[in-house]
Short mmCIF file of C-alpha atoms in Angstrom, two decimals:
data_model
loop_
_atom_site.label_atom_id
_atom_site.label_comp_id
_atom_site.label_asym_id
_atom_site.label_seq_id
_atom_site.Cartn_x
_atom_site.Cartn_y
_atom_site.Cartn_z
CA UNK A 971 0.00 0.00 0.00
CA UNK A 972 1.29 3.75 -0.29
CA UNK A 973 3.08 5.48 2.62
CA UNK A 974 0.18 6.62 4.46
CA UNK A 975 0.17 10.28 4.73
CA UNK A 976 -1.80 13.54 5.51
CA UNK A 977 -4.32 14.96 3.16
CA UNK A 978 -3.27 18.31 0.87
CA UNK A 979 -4.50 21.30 2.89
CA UNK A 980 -7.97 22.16 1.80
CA UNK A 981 -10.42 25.06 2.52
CA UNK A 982 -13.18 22.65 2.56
CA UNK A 983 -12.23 19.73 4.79
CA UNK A 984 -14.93 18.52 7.05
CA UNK A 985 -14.65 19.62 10.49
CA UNK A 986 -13.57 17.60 13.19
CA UNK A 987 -14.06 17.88 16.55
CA UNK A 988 -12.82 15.60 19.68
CA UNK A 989 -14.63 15.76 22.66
CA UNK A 990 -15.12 14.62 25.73
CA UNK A 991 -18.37 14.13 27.90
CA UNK A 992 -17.27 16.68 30.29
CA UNK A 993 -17.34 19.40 27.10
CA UNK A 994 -20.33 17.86 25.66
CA UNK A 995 -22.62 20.36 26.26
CA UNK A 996 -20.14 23.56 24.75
CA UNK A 997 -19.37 21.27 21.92
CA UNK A 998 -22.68 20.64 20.82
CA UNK A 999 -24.32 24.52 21.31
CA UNK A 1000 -21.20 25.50 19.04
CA UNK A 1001 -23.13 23.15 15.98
CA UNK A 1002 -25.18 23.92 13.37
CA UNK A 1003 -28.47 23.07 14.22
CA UNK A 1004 -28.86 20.38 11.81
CA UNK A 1005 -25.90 18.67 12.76
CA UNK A 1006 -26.81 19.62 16.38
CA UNK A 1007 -30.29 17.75 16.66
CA UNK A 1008 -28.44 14.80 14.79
CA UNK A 1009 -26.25 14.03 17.78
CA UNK A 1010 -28.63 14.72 20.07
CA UNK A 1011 -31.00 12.45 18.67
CA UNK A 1012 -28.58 9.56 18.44
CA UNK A 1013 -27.65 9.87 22.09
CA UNK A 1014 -23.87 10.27 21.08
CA UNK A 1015 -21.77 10.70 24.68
CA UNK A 1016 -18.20 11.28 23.32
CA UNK A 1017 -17.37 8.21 24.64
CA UNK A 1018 -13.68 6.98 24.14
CA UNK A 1019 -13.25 5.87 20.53
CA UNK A 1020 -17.02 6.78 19.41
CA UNK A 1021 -17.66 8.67 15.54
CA UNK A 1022 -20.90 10.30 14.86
CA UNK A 1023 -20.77 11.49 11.13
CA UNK A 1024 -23.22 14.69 11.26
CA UNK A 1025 -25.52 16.34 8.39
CA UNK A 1026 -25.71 19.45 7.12
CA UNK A 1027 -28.91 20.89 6.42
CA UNK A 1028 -28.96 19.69 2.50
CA UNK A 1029 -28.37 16.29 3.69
CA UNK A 1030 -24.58 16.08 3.01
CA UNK A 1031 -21.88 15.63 5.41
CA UNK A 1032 -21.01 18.52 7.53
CA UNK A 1033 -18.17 16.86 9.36
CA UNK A 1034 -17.65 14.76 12.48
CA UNK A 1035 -17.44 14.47 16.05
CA UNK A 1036 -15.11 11.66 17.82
CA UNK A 1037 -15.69 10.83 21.61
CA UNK A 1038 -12.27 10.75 23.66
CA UNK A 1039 -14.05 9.46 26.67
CA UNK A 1040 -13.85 11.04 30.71
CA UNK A 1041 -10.16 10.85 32.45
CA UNK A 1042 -10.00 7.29 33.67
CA UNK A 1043 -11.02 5.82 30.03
CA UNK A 1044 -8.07 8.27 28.25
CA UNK A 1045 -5.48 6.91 30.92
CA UNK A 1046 -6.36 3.18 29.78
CA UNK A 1047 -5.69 4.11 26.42
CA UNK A 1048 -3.40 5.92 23.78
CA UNK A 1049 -4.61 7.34 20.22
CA UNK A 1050 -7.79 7.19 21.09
CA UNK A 1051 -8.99 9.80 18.65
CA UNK A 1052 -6.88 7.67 15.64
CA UNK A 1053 -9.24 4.93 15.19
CA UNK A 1054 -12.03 7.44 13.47
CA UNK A 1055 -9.50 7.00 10.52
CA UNK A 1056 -10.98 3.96 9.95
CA UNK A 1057 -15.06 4.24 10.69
CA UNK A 1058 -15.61 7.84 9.49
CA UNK A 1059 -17.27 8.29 5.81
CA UNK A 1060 -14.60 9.04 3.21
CA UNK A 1061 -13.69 12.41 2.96
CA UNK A 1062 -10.80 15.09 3.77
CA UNK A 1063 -11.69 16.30 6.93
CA UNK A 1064 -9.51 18.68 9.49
CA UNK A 1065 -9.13 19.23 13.26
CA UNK A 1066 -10.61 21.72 14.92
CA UNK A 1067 -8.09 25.05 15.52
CA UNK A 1068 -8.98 24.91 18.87
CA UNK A 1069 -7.25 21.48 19.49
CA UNK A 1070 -4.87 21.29 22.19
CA UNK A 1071 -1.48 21.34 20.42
CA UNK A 1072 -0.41 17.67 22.25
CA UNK A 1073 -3.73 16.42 21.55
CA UNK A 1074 -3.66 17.46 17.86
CA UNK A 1075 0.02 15.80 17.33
CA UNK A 1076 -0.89 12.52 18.73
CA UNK A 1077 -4.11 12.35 16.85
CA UNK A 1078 -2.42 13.38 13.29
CA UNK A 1079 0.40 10.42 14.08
CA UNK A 1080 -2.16 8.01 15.36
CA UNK A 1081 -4.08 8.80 11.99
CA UNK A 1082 -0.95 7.91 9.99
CA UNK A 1083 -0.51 4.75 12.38
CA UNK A 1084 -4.09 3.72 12.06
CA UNK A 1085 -3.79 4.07 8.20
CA UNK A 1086 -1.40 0.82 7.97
CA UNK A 1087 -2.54 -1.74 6.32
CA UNK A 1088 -0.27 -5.39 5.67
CA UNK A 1089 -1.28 -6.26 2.41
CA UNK A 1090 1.91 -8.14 0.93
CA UNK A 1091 -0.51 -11.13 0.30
CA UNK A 1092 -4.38 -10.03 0.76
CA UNK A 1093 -6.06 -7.19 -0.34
CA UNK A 1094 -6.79 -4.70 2.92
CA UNK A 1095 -9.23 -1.82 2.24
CA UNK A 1096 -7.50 1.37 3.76
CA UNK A 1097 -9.34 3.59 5.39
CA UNK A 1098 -10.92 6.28 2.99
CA UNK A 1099 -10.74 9.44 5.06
CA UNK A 1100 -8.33 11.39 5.14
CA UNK A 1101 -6.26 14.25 7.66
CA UNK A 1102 -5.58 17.49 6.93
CA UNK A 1103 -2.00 17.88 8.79
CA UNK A 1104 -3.07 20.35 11.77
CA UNK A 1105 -1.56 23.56 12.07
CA UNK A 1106 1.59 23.76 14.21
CA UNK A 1107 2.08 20.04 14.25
CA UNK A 1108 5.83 19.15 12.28
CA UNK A 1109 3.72 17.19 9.35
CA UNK A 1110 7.20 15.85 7.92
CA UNK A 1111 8.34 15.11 11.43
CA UNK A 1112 5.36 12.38 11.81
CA UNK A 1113 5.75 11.39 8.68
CA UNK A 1114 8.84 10.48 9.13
CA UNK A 1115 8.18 8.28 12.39
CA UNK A 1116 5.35 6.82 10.65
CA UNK A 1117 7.28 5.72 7.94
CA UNK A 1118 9.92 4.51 10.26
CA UNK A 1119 6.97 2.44 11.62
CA UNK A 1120 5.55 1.18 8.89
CA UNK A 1121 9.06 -0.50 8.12
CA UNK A 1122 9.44 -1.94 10.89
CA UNK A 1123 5.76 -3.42 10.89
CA UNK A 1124 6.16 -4.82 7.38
CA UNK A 1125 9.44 -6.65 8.36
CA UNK A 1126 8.17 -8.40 11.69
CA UNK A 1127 4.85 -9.03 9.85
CA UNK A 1128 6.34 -10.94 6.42
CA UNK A 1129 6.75 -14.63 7.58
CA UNK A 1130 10.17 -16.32 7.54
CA UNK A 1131 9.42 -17.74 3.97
CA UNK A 1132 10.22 -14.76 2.52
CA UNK A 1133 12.11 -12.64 5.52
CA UNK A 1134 15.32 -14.71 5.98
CA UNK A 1135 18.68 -13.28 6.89
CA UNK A 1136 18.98 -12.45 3.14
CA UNK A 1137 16.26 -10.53 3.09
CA UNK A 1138 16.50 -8.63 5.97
CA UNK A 1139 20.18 -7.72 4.38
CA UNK A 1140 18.14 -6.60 1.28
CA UNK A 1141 15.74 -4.43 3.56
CA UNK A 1142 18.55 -2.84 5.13
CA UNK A 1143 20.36 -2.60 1.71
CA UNK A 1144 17.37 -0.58 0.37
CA UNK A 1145 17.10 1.51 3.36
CA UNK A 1146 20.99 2.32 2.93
CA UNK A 1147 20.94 3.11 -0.64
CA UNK A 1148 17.62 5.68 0.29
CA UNK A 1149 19.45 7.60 2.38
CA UNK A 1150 22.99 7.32 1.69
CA UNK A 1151 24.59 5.24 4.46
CA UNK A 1152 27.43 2.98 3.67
CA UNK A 1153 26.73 -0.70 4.86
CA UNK A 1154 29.56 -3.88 4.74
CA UNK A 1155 27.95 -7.85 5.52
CA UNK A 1156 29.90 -10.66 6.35
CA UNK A 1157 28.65 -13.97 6.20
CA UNK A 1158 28.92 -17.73 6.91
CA UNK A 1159 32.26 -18.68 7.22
CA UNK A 1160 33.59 -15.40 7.22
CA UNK A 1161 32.31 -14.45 10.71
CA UNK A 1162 34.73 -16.83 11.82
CA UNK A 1163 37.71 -15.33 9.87
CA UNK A 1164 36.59 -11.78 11.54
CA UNK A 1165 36.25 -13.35 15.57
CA UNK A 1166 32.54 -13.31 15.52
CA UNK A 1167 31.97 -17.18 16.59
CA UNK A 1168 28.86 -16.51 18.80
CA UNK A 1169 26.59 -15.17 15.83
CA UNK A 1170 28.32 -18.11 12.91
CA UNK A 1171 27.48 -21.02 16.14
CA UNK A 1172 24.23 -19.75 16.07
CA UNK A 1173 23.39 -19.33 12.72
CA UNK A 1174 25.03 -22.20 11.21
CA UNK A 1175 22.71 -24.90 11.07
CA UNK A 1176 20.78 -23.29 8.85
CA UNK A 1177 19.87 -23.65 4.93
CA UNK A 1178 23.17 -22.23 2.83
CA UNK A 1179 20.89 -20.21 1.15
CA UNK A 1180 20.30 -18.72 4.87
CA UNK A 1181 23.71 -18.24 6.21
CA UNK A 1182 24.37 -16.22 9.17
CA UNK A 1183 25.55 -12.50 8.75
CA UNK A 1184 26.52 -9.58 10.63
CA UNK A 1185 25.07 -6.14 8.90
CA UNK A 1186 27.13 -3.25 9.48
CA UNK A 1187 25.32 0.10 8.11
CA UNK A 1188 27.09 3.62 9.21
CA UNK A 1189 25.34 7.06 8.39
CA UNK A 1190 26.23 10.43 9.28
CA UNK A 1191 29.69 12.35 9.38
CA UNK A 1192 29.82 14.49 12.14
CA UNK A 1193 28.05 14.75 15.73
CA UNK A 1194 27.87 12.27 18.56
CA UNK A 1195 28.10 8.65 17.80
CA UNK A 1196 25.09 6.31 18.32
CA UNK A 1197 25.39 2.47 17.52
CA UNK A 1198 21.70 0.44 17.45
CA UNK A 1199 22.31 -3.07 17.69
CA UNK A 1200 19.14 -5.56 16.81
CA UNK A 1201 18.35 -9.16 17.08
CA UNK A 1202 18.20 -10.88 13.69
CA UNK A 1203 17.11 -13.84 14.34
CA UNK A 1204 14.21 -14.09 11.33
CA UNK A 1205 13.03 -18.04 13.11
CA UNK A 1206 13.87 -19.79 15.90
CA UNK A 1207 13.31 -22.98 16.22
CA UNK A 1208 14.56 -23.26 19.57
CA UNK A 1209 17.18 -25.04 17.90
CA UNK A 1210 18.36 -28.42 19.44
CA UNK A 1211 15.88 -27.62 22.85
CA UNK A 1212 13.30 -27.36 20.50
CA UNK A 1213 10.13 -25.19 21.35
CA UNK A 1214 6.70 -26.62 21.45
CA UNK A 1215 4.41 -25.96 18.31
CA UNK A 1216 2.56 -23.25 20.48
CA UNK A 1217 5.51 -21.02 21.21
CA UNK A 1218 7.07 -21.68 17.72
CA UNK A 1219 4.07 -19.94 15.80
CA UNK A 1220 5.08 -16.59 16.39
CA UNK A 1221 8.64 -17.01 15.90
CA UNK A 1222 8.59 -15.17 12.75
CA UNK A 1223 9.10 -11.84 14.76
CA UNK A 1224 11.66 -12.90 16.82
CA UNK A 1225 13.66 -10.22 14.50
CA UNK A 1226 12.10 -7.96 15.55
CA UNK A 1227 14.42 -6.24 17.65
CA UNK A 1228 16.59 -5.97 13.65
CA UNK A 1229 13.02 -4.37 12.62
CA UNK A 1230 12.75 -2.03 15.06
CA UNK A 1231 16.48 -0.25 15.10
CA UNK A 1232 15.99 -0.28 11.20
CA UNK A 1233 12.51 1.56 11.92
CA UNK A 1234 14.10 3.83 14.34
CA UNK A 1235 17.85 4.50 12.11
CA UNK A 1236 15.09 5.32 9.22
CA UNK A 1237 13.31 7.98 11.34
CA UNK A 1238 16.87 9.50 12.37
CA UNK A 1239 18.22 9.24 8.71
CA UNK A 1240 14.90 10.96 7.14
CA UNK A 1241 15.24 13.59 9.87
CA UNK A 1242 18.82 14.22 9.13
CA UNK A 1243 19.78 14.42 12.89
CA UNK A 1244 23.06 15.81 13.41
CA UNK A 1245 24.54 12.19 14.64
CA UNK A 1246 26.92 9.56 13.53
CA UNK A 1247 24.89 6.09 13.16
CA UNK A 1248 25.67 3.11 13.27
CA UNK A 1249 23.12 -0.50 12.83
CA UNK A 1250 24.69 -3.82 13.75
CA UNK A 1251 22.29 -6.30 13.15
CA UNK A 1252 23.32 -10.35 13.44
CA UNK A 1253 21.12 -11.77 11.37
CA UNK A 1254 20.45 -16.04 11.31
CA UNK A 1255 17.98 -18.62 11.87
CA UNK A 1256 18.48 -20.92 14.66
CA UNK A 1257 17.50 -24.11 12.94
CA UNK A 1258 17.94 -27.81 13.51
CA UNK A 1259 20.39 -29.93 11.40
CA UNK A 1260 23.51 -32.31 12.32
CA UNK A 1261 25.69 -28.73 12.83
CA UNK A 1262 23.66 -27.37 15.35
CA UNK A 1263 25.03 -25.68 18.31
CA UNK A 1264 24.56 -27.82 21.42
CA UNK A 1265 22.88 -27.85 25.26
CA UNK A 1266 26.62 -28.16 26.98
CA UNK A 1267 28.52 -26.88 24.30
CA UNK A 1268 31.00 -24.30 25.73
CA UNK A 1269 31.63 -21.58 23.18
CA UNK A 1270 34.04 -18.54 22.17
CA UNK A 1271 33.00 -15.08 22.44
CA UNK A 1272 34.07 -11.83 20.31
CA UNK A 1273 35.51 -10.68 23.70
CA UNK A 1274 37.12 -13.91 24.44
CA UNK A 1275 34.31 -14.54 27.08
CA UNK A 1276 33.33 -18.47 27.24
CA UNK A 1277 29.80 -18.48 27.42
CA UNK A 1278 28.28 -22.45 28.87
CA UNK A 1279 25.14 -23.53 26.55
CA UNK A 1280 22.55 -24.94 28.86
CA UNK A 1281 19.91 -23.98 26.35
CA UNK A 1282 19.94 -23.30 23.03
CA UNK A 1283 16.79 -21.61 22.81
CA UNK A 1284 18.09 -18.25 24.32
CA UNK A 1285 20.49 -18.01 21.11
CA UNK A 1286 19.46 -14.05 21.02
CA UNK A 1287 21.77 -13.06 24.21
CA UNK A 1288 24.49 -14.99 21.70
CA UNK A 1289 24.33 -12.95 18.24
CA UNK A 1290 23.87 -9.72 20.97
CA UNK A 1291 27.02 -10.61 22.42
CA UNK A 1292 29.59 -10.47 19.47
CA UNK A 1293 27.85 -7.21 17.87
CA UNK A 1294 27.69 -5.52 21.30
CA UNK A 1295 31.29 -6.30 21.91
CA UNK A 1296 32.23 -5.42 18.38
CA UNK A 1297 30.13 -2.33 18.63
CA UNK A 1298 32.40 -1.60 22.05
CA UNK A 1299 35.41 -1.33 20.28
CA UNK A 1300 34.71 2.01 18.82
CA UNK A 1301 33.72 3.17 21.75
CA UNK A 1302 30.38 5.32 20.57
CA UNK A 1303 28.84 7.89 23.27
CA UNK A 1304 25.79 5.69 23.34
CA UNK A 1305 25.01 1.93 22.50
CA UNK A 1306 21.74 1.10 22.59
CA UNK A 1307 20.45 -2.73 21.57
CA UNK A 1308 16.74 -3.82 21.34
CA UNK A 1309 15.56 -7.24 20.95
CA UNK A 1310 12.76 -9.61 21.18
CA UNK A 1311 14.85 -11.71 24.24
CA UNK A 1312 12.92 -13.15 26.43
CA UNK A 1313 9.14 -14.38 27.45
CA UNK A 1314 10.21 -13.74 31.13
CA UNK A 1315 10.12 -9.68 29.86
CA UNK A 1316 6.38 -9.75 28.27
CA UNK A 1317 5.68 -11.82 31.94
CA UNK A 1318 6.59 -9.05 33.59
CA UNK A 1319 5.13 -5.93 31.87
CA UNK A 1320 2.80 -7.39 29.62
CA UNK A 1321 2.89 -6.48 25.16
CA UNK A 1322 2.27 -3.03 25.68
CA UNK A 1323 5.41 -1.62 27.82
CA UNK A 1324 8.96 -1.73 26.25
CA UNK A 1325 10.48 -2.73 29.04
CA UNK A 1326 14.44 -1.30 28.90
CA UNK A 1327 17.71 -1.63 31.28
CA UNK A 1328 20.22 1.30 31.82
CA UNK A 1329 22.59 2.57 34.71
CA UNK A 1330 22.53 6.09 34.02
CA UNK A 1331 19.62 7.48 35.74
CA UNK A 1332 19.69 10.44 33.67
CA UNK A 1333 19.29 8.50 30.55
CA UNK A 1334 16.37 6.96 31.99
CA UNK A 1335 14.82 10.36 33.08
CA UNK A 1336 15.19 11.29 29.68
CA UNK A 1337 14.00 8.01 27.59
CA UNK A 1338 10.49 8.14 29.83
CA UNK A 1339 10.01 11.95 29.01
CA UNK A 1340 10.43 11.03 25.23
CA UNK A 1341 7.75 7.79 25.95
CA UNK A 1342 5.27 10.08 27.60
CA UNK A 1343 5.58 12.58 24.73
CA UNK A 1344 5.23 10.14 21.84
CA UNK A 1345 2.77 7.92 23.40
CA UNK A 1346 5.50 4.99 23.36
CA UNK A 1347 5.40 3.16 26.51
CA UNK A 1348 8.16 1.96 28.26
CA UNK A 1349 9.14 0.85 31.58
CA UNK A 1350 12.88 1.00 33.02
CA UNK A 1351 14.05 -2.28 34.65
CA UNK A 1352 16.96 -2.64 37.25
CA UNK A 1353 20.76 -4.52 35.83
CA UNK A 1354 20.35 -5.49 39.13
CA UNK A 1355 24.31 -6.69 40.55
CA UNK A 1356 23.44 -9.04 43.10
CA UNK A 1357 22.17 -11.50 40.28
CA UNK A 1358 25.98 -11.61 38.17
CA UNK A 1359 26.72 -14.84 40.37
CA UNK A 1360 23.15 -15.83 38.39
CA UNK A 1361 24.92 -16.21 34.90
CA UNK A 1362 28.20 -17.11 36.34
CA UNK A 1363 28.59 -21.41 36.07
CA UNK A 1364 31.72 -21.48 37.16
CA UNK A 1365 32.97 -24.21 33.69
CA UNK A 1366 33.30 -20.92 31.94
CA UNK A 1367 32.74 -17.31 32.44
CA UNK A 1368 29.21 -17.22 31.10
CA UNK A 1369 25.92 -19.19 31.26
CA UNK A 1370 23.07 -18.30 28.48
CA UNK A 1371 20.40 -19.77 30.17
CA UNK A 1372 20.58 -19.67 34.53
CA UNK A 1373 18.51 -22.63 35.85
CA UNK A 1374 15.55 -22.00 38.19
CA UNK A 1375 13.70 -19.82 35.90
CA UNK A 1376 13.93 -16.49 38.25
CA UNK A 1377 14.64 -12.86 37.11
CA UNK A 1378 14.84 -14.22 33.19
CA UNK A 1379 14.78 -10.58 31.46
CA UNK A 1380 17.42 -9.16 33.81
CA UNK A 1381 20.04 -12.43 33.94
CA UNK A 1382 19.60 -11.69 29.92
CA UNK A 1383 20.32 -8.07 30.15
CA UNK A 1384 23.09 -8.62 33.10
CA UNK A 1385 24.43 -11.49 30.03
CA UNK A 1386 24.46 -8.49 27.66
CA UNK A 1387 26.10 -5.65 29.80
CA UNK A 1388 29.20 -8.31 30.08
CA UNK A 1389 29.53 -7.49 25.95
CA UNK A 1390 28.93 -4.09 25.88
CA UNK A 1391 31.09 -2.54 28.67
CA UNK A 1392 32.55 0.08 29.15
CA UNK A 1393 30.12 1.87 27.08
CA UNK A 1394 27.62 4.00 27.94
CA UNK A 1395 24.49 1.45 27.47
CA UNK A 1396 20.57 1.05 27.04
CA UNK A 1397 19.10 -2.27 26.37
CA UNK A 1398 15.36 -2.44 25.34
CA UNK A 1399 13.95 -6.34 25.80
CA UNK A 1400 10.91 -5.79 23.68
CA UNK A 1401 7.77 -7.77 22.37
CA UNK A 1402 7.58 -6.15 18.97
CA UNK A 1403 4.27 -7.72 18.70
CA UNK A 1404 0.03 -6.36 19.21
CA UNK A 1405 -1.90 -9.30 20.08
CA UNK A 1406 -5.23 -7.36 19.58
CA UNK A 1407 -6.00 -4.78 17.55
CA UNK A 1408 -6.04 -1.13 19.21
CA UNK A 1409 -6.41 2.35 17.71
CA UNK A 1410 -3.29 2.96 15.30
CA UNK A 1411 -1.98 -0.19 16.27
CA UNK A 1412 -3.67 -3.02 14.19
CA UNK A 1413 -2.81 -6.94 15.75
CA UNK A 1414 0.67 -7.82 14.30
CA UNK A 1415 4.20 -6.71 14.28
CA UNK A 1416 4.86 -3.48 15.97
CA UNK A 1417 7.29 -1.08 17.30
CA UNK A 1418 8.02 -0.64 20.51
CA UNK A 1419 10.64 1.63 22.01
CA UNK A 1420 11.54 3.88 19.02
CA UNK A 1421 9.49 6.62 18.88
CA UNK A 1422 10.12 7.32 22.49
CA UNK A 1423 14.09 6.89 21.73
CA UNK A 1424 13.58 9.49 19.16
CA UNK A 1425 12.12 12.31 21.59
CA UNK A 1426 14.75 11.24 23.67
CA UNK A 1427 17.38 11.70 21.31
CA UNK A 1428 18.24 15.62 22.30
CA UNK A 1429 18.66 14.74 25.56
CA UNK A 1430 20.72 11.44 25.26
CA UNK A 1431 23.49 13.19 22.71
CA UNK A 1432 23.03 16.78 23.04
CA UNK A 1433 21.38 17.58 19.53
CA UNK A 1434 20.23 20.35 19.41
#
């Protein structure tokens, strides 16, 4: 489908007004009186979420009013205005002037957001009316981050079949080539040849058709230097501790943490931020054949830390570790890696919250002001010390998978720390997926984490 994107501005878009019950009463004396005695009549409340199309006096359309619902329905949701995209009448309609400026941004993004559509293999009718952009909102701005979005939705979404390490290569290819950013891949055997074991163990039971790879894409020239770092792995198996058929069905998005630092370097790219980027993304399958990686197997590290196997099924923490510790070496002013890593995570906060691990308590002050502002959820999470001796088997430096089944997200993002330090670091132990469709955010592949990194940015680097 195309980009989704506002509507040209146009002196006769349809007005449309959000309301809530508590401004009912103003809202409807400032009507026509056709359109007036039309919501009246149909009892409309301004309920969250509810669309009354309203007549003019000739019988046409006159414009709209969308219910945002009373205080404790608002805090229980996000984009609540955004899912009128999709019931109102087609048409170009426009916000009220009046809108409060917050209200109006979130609405005109949630209206992009709500306009996606995955149709790579069925047809999907988008939604038929259309946004005016509203005054003093950055329209190219949201754009932008809905773009970003969309990317990242389309790559979780396509199923392995046809989203293999190859083609997530080609993805980021294409998004290098758009914007100018100079990108270098090694694969199968070669990983070995440049000390990247952890990512070629992982990856290389797989098909040769889908070898493992590390992709290395760099952007800017000048500025601070941020490097994003995102799981690849496009299916896992579970490899030889094999997953159950239940938890193997959604496996395609298990690269989702690669979709979502491609959907967030695409937003900073577009934007031309005044940074120096750079995207590591190991990208493999963990699959089952006669070469795969083994429970027990004691393996070499990037960093020359031996990591114990006691279950190949957290093989994420593994491709992490050699980009993280490769990403080290240049020492950037922020690392940041995202990833779908563990089910312990979406125990704990649920598919909405991104949850995310940082020491710097400044850099988590900032990263929730940028979530609150771009109606991105996350939560921070503790890299709490007194569980190191948790991942520490004593047969070799590192365990991937502690026994017991306690504190799973945070003996992952301890695991992870090990591979990034010294650097200043932010990991983000995402879901990447909606398991029921909400306003602007249709059931499938999400992002999670991005938008609110991108608020954030300022404050993280110092952009101005």
């Amino acid at each position: 489908m195309p980009m989704p994107d506002f509507a040209a501005p146009d002196s006769s878009a349809l007005p449309l007004r959000l309301v809530t019950p508590e401004g009912l009463d103003a809202a409807l004396a400032d009507l026509p009186e056709t359109a007036r005695g039309w919501a009246v009549a149909q009892g409309f409340g301004a309920g969250a979420g509810a669309v009354l199309p309203l007549p003019d006096a000739a019988g046409g359309l006159w414009g709209a009013l969308v219910g945002l619902g009373d205080d404790k329905a608002r805090a229980r949701g996000r984009f609540v205005a955004a899912g009128a995209a999709s019931k109102l009448p087609e048409g170009t309609y426009a916000l009220d002037a009046a809108t409060d400026p917050d209200l109006a941004r979130e609405t005109a993004l949630g209206w992009l957001l709500e306009s996606y559509r995955f149709d790579r293999y069925a047809k999907q009718a988008a939604p038929k009316a259309r946004l005016v952009a509203p005054k003093g909102v950055d329209a190219e701005r949201l754009r932008a981050i809905a773009a970003g979005e969309v990317l990242t939705r389309d790559l979780i979404n396509t199923p392995a079949s046809d989203m293999g390490p190859a083609e997530l290569q080609a993805a980021a290819a294409a998004l290098a080539e758009r914007f100018g950013a100079r990108m270098a891949v090694t694969t199968g055997e070669e990983l070995l040849a440049r000390n990247l074991p952890l990512i070629h163990a992982v990856g290389r039971a797989a098909a040769a058709d889908r070898a493992p790879r590390l992709i290395d894409m760099r952007w800017g020239e000048s500025g601070p230097t941020l490097t994003l770092v995102g799981k690849g792995v496009c299916f896992d198996t579970g490899g030889l501790n094999l997953k159950p058929g239940s938890s193997m069905g959604l496996m395609k998005k298990d690269m989702g943490g690669a979709a979502t630092v491609l959907g967030l370097a695409r937003m900073i790219m577009a934007l031309g931020l005044k940074l120096r980027l750079r995207v590591l993304i190991p990208a493999v399958e963990n699959s089952v054949s006669a070469d795969a990686f083994r429970p027990g197997d004691i393996l070499a590290s990037r960093k020359g830390l031996s990591v114990e196997i006691n279950n190949t099924d957290a093989e994420g923490r593994l491709v992490l570790a050699d980009a993280l510790a490769m990403g080290a070496e240049e020492s950037p002013d922020l690392m940041i890696s995202m990833a779908t890593l563990t089910g312990a995570a979406r125990v704990a906060v649920g598919p909405d919250l991104a949850p995310f691990y940082t020491d710097a308590d400044a850099d988590a002050a900032a990263i929730s002001r940028g979530a609150a502002k771009a109606a991105d959820p996350v939560w921070r999470m503790p890299f709490h010390a007194p569980y190191e001796a948790m991942i520490e088997p004593g047969i070799a430096d590192l365990d991937n998978a502690p026994s017991g089944g306690m504190a799973g997200s945070i003996t992952a993002a301890l695991f992870l720390r090990r591979f990034a330090e010294p650097v200043r670091y932010a990991h983000f132990d995402i879901y990447g997926w909606n398991p029921k469709p909400a306003p602007a955010r249709p059931k499938g592949g999400v992002g999670m984490g991005a938008r609110a990194l991108l608020e954030a940015m300022p404050d993280l680097l110092g952009l101005e």
